[in-house]
mmCIF file of C-alpha atoms in Angstrom:
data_model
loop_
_atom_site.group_PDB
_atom_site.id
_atom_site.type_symbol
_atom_site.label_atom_id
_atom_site.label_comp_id
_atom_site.label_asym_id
_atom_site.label_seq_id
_atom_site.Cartn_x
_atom_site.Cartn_y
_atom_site.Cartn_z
ATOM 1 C CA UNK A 1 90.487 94.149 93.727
ATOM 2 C CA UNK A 2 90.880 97.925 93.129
ATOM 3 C CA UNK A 3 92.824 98.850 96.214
ATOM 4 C CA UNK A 4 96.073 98.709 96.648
ATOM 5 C CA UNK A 5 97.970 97.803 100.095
ATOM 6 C CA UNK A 6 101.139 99.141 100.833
ATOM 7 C CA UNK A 7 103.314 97.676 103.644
ATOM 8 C CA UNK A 8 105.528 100.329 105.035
ATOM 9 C CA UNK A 9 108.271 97.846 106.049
ATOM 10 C CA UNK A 10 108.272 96.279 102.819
ATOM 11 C CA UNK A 11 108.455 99.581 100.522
ATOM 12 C CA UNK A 12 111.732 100.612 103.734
ATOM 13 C CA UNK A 13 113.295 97.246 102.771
ATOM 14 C CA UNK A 14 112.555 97.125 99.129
ATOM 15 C CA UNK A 15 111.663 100.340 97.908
ATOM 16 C CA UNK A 16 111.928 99.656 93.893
ATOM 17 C CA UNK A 17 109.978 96.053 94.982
ATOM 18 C CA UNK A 18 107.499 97.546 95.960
ATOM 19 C CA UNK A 19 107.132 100.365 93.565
ATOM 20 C CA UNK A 20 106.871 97.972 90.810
ATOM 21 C CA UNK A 21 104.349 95.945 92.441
ATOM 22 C CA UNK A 22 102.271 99.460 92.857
ATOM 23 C CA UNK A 23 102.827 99.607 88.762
ATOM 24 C CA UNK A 24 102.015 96.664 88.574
ATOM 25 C CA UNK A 25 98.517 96.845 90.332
ATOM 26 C CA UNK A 26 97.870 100.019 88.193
ATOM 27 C CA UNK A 27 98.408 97.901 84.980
ATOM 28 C CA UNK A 28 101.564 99.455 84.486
ATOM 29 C CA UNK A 29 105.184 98.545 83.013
ATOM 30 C CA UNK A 30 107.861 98.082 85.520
ATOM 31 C CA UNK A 31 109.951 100.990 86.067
ATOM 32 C CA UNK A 32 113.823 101.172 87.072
ATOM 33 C CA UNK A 33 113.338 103.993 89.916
ATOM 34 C CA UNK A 34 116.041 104.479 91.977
ATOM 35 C CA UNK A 35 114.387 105.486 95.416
ATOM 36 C CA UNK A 36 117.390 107.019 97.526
ATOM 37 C CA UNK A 37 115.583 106.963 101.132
ATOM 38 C CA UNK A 38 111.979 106.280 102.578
ATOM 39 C CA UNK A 39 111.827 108.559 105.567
ATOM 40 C CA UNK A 40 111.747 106.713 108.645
ATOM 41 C CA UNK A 41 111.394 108.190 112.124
ATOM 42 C CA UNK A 42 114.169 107.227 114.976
ATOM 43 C CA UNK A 43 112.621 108.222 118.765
ATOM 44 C CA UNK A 44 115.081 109.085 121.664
ATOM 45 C CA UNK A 45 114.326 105.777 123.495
ATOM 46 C CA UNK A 46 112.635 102.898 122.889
ATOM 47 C CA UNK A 47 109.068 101.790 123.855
ATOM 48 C CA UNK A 48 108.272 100.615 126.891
ATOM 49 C CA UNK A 49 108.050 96.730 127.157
ATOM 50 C CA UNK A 50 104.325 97.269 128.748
ATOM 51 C CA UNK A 51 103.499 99.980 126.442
ATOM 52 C CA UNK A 52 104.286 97.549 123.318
ATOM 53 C CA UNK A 53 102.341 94.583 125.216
ATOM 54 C CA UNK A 54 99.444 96.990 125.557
ATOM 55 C CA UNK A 55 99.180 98.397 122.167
ATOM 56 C CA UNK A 56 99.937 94.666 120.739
ATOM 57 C CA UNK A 57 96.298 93.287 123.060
ATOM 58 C CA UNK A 58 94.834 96.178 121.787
ATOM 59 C CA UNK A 59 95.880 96.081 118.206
ATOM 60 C CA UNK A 60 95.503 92.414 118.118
ATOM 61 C CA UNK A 61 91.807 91.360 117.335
ATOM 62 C CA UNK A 62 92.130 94.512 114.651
ATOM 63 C CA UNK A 63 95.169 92.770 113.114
ATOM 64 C CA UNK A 64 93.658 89.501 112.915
ATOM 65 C CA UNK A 65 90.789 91.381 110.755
ATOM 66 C CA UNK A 66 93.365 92.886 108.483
ATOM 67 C CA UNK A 67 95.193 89.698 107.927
ATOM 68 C CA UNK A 68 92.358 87.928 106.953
ATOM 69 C CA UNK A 69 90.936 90.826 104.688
ATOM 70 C CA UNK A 70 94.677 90.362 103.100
ATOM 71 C CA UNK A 71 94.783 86.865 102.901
ATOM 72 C CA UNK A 72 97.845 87.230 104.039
ATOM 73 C CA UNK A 73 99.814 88.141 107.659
ATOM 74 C CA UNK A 74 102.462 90.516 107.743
ATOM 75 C CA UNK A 75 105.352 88.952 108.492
ATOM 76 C CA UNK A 76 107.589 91.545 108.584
ATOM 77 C CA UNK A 77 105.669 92.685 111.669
ATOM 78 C CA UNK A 78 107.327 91.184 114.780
ATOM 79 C CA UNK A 79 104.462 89.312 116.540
ATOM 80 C CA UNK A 80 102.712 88.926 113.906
ATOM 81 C CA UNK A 81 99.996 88.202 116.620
ATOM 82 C CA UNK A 82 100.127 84.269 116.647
#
């Protein structure tokens, strides 16, 4: 109850969103906050297709935890591991 989850995705999509949900967590009005970028990282070349299967087996079981401690999943993660 007194930690707050941010979803990186989320705040890229909807960055006042999510801000406000952060306020509103902290017991705090809503704000209007214009947020003019989130910094977001583009690589030369995409992943490998059996370097994302790896890290997804790997990252799967640890996922699952997380989803359950958040009583929610992720959705805006592509698997989403189902």
């Amino acid at each position: 109850d007194q930690i707050y989850i941010g979803i990186t995705e989320r705040l890229k999509n909807d960055p006042s969103g999510e801000f406000n949900k952060l306020l509103s967590f902290l017991g705090l009005s809503s704000a209007t906050y214009q947020i003019s970028s989130v910094h977001t990282r583009n690589y030369p070349q995409p992943m490998k297709p059996e370097t994302r299967h790896q890290l997804e087996s790997y990252f799967r079981p640890f996922n699952e935890k997380l989803f359950d401690f958040l009583g929610e999943r992720i959705h805006e993660w592509k698997d989403n591991y189902n």
